[in-house]
Tab-separated table of C-alpha atoms in Angstrom:
chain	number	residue	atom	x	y	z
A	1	UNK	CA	13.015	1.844	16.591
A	2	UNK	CA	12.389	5.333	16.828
A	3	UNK	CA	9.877	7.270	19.396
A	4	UNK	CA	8.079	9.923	19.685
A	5	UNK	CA	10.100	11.690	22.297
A	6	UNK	CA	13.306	9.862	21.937
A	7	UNK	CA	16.776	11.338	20.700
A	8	UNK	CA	16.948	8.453	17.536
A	9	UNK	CA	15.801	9.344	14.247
A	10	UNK	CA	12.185	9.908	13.717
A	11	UNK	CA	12.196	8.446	10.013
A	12	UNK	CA	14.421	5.995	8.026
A	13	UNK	CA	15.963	8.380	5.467
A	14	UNK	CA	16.956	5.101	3.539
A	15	UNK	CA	13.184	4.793	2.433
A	16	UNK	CA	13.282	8.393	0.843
A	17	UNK	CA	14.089	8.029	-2.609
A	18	UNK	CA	11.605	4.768	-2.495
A	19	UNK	CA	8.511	6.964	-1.108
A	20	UNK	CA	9.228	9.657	-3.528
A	21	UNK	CA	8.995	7.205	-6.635
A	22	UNK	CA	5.876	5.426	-5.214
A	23	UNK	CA	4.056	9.049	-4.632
A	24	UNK	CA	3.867	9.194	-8.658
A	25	UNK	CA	0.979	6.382	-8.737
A	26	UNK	CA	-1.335	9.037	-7.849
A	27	UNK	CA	-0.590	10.458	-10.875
A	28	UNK	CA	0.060	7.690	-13.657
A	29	UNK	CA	-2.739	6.884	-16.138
A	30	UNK	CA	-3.190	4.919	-18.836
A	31	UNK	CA	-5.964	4.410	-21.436
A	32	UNK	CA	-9.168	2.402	-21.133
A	33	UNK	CA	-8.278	2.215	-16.705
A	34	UNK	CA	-10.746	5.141	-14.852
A	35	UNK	CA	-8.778	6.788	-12.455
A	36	UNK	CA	-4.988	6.932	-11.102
A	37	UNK	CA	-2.859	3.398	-10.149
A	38	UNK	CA	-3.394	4.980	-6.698
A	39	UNK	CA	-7.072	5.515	-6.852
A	40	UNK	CA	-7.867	2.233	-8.638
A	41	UNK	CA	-5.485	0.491	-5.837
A	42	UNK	CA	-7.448	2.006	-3.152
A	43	UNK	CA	-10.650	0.465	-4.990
A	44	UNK	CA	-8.972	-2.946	-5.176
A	45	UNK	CA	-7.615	-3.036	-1.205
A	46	UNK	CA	-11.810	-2.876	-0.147
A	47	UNK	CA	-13.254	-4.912	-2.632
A	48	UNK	CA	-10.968	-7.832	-1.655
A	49	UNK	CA	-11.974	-6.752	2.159
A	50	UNK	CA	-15.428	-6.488	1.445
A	51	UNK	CA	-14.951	-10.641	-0.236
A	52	UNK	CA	-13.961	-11.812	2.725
A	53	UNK	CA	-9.905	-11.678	2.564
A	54	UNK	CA	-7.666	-11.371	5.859
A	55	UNK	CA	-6.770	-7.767	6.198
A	56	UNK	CA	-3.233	-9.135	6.736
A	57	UNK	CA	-3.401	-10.751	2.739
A	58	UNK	CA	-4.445	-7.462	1.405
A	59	UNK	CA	-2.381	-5.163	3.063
A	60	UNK	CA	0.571	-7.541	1.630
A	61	UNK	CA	-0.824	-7.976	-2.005
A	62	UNK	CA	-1.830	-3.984	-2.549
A	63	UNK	CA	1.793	-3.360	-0.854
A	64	UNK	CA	3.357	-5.202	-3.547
A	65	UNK	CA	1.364	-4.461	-6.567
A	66	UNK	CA	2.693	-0.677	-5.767
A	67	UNK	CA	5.612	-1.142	-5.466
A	68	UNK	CA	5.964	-3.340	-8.987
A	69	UNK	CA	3.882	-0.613	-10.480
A	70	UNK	CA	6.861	1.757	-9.069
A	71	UNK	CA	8.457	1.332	-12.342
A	72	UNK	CA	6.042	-0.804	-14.685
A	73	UNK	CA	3.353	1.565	-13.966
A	74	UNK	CA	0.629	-0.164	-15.961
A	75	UNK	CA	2.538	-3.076	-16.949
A	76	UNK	CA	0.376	-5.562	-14.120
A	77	UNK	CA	-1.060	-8.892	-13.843
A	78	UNK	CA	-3.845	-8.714	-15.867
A	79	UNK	CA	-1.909	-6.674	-18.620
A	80	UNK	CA	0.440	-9.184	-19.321
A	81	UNK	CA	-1.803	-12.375	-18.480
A	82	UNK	CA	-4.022	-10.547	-21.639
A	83	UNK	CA	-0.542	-9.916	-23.637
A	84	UNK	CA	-0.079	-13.595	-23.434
A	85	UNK	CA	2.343	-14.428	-21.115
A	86	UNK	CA	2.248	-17.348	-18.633
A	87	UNK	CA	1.928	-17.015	-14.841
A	88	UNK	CA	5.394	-17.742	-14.490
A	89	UNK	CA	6.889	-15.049	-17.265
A	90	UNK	CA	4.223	-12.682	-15.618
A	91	UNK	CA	5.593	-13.142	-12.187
A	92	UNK	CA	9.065	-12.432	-13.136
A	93	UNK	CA	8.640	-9.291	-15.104
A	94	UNK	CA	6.531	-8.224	-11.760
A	95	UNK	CA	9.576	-9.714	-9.412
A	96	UNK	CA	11.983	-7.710	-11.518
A	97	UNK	CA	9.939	-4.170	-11.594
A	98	UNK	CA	9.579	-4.753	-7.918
A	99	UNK	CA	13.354	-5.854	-6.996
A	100	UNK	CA	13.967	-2.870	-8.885
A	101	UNK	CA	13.278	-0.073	-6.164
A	102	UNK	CA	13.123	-2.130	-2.645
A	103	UNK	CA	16.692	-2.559	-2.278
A	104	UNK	CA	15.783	-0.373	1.071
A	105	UNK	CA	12.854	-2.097	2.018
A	106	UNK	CA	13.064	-4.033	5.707
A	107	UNK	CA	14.562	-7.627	4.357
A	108	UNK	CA	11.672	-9.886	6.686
A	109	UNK	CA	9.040	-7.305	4.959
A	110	UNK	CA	10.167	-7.700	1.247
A	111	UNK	CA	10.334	-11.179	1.522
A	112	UNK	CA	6.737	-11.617	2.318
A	113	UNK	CA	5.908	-8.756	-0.488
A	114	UNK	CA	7.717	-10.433	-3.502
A	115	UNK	CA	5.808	-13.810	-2.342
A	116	UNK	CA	2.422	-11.774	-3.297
A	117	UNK	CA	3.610	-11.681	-6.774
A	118	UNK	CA	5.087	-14.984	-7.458
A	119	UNK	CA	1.871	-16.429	-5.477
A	120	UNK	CA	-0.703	-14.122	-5.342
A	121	UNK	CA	-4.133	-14.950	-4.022
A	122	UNK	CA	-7.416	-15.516	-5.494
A	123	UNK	CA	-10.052	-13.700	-3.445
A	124	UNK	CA	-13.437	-12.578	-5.598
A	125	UNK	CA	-13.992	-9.242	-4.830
A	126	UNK	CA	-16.891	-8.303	-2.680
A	127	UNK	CA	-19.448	-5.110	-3.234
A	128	UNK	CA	-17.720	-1.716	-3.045
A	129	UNK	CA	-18.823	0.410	-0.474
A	130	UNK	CA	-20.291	3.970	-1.564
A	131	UNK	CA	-17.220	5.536	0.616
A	132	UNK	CA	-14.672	4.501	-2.081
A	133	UNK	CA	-16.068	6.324	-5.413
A	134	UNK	CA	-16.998	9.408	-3.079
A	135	UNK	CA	-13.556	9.805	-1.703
A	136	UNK	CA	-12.163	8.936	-5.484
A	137	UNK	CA	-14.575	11.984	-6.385
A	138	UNK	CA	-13.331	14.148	-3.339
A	139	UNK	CA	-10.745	16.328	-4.060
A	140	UNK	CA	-8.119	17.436	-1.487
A	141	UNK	CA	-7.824	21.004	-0.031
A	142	UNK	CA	-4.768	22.194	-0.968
A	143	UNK	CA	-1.964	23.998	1.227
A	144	UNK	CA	-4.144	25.531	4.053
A	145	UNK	CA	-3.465	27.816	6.909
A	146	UNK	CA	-6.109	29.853	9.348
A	147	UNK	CA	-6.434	33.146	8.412
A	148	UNK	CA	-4.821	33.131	5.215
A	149	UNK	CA	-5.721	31.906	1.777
A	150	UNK	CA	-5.134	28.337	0.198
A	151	UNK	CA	-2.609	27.788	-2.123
A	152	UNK	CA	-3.916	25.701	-4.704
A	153	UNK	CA	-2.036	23.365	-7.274
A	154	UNK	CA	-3.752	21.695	-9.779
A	155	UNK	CA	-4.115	18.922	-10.700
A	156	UNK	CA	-5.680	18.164	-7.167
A	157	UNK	CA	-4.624	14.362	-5.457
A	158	UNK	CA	-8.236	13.146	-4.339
A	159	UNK	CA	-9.093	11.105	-0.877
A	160	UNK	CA	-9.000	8.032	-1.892
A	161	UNK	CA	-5.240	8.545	-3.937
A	162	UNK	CA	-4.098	9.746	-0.539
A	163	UNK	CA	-5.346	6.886	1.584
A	164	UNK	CA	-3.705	4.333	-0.621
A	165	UNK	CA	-0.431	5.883	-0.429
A	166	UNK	CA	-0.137	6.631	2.966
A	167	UNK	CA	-1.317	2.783	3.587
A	168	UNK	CA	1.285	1.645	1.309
A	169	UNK	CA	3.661	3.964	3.031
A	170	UNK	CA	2.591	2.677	6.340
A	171	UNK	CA	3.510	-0.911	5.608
A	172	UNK	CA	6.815	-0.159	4.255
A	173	UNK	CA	7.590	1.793	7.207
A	174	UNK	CA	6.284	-0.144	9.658
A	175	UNK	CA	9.506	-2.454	10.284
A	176	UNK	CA	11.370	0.742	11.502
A	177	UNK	CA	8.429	1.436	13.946
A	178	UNK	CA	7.961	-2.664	14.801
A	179	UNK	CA	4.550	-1.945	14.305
A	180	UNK	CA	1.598	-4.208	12.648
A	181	UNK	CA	1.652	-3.532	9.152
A	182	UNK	CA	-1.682	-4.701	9.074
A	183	UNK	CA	-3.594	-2.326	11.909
A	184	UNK	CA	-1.380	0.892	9.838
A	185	UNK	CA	-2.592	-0.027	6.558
A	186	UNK	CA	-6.338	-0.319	7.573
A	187	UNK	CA	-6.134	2.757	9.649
A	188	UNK	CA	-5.202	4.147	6.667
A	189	UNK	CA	-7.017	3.033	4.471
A	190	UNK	CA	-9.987	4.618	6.267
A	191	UNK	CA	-8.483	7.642	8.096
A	192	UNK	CA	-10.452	9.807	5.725
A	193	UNK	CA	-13.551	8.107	6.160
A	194	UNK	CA	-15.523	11.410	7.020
A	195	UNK	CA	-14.334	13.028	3.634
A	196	UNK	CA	-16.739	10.685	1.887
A	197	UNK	CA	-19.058	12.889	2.992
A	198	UNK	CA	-17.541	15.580	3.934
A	199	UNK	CA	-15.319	18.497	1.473
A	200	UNK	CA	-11.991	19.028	2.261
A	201	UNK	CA	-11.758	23.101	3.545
A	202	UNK	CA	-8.220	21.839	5.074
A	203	UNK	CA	-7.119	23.134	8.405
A	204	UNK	CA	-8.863	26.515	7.715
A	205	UNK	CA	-11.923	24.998	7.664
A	206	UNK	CA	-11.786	22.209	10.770
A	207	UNK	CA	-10.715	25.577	12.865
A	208	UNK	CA	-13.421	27.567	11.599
A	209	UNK	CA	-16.160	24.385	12.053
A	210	UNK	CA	-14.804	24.738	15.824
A	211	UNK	CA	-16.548	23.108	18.405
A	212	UNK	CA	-18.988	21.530	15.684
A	213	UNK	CA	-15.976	19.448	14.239
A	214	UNK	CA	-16.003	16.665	16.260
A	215	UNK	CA	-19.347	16.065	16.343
A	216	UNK	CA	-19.824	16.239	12.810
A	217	UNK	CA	-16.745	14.262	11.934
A	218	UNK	CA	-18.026	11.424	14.434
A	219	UNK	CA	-21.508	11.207	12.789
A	220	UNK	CA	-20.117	11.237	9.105
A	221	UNK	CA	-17.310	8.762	9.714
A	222	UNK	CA	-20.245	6.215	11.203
A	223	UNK	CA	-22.092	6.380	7.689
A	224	UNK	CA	-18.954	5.058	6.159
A	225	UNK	CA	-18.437	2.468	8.704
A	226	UNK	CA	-22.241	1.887	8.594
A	227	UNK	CA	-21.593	-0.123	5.216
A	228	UNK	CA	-19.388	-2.485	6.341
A	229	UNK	CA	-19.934	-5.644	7.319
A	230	UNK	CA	-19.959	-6.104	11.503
A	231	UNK	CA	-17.349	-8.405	11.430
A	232	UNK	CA	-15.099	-6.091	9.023
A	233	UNK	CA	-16.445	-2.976	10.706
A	234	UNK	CA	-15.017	-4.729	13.954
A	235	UNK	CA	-11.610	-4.504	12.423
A	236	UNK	CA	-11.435	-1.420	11.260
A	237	UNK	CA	-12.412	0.045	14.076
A	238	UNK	CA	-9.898	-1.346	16.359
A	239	UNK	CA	-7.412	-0.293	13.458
A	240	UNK	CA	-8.957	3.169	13.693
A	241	UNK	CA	-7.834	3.577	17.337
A	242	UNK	CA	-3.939	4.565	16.322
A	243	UNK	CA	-5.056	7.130	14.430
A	244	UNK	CA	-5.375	9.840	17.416
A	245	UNK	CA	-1.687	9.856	18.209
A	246	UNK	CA	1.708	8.534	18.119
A	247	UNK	CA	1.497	6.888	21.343
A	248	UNK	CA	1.680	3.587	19.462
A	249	UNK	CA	4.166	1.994	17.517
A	250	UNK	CA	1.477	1.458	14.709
A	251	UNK	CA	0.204	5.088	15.446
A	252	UNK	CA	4.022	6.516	14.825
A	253	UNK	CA	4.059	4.629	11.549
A	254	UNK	CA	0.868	6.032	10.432
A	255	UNK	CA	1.315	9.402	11.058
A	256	UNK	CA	4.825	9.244	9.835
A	257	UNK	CA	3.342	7.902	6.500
A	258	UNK	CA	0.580	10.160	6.524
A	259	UNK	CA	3.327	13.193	6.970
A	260	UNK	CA	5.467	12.232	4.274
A	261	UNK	CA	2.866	11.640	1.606
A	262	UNK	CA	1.101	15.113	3.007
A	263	UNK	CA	4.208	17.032	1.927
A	264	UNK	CA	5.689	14.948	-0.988
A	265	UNK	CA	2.549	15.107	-2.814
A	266	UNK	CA	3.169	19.865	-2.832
A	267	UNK	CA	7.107	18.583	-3.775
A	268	UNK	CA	5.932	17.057	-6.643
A	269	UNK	CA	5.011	20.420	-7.929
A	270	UNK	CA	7.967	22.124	-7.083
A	271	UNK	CA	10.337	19.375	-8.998
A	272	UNK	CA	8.297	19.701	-11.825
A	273	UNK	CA	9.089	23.704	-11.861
A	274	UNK	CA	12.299	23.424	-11.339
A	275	UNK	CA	13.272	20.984	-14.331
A	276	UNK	CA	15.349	21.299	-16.098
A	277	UNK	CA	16.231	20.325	-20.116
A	278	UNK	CA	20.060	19.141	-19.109
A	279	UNK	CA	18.092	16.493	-17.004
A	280	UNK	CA	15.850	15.563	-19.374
A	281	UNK	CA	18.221	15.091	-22.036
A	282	UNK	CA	21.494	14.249	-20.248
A	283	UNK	CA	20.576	12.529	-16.932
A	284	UNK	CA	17.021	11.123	-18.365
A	285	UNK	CA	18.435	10.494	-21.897
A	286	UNK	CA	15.107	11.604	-23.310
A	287	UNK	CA	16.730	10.556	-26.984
A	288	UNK	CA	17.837	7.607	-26.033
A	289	UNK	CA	20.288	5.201	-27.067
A	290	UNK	CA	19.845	3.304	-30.139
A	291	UNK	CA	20.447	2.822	-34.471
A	292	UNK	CA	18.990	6.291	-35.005
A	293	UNK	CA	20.225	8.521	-31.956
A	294	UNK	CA	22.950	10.246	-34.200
A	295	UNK	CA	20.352	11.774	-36.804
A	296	UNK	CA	17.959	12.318	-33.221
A	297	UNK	CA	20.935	14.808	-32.584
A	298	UNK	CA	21.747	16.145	-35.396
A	299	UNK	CA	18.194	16.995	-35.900
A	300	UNK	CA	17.726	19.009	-32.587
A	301	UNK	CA	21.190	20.570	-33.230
A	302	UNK	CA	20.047	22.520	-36.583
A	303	UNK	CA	16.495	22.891	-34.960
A	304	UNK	CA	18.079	24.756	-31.834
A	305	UNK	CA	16.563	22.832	-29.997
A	306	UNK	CA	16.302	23.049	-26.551
């Protein structure tokens, strides 16, 4: 377990490659779905919390669905229940795309995630709260540092993209930290509450705001909380009271979630500059294997191509 202050490793570095793959679901679309996997994730998490279903059940079950969607990307549920196949076919493609990348994942934990998709549960969705399309619609700020200018890199994550992976995050971590999956992935889930409301000027702007921050943060956050139910507002809450620091096990996993998804989300960019066509046609096999790959060649060969 690591600490804050202790001389063990802060992080499990055997999660890396897994984060990295999952922080691409803030950026996979596909055609007749509004928004990201991430965003429409986010959406799902709080309408099955808003229906009544223990926060424990959907921090499993949104957990899972992201990491299937890892490599099937748009290949869910309801994609292949409308493609025809049966429950049981349409569990094991999910099983498989999940299996696929959580090789690293804490053994206890990924139990109790690939159960979600072989037995998934049927909650009916409750209202969404007004907080969940404003932080869809809320871009984030960018690289930001007082007294200098932002960096920005477009296209822009939004609030509620973030949330979801840093929740997701948080659960997966969470065995390394022996924290409650469930109080990480509601604090995170609503750790950007206030941008609802509120646009993101980064840390340039919460400096400048000064001794108004806090109070304005504080009064913003309550209109978000204000539309939940008391008993789920209850719940959040407590779940809220990690966030401040890492004095907790469930506050180290959060903020080590929150962290990682901060920075691998300005990575992202930086991969994409530095690719190159030797891994897109050797390592990726971009013209891949099959009856026509020889002509494929040939083709690029006499076009000079790359």
């Amino acid at each position: 377990m690591a600490t804050s202050s202790g001389g063990g490793p802060a992080a499990p570095l055997a999660l890396r490659p897994l984060l990295v793959e999952l922080n691409d679901l803030k950026r996979v679309h596909s055609a007749g779905r509004t928004g990201s996997i991430a965003e429409r994730l986010f959406a799902q998490g709080w309408g099955a919390l808003t229906g009544g279903a223990l926060a424990e059940e959907v921090a499993l079950d949104i957990t899972a669905k992201a990491l299937a969607a890892a490599r099937l990307c748009d290949l869910d549920a309801a994609f292949l229940a409308a493609a025809g196949l049966d429950h049981g076919a349409a569990s094991g493609v999910l099983v498989a795309g999940f299996d696929a990348v959580t090789e690293s994942v804490e053994a206890g934990l990924r139990d109790r995630l690939r159960a979600r998709l072989t037995e998934p549960g049927s909650v009916v969705p409750g209202p969404l709260p007004a907080f969940v399309a404003a932080l869809a619609h809320q871009p984030r700020a960018g690289v930001t540092c007082p007294g200098k200018p932002r960096i920005l890199l477009e296209p822009p994550e939004n609030h509620a993209e973030h949330c979801l992976m840093v929740a997701v995050y948080g659960v997966v971590l969470s065995p390394f930290y022996r924290a409650d999956p469930t109080l990480v992935f509601l604090a995170a889930m609503s750790h950007h509450f206030h941008n609802a409301a509120m646009p993101d000027a980064g840390f340039t702007g919460e400096m400048l705001l000064g001794d108004h921050l806090g109070p304005i943060m504080a009064r913003i956050t309550a209109w978000a909380l204000d539309e939940l139910d008391p008993t789920l507002r209850q719940t959040v809450e407590r779940a809220r009271t990690v966030l401040p620091d890492d004095a907790t096990a469930e506050g180290r996993a959060f903020h080590a979630a929150d962290c990682i998804d901060r920075v691998l989300q300005i990575a992202q960019h930086l991969r994409a500059a530095e690719l190159t066509m030797g891994t897109v046609l050797d390592d990726m096999e971009l013209v891949h294997a099959g009856p026509v790959k020889a002509f494929h060649d040939r083709v690029l060969t006499d076009m000079h191509i790359p």
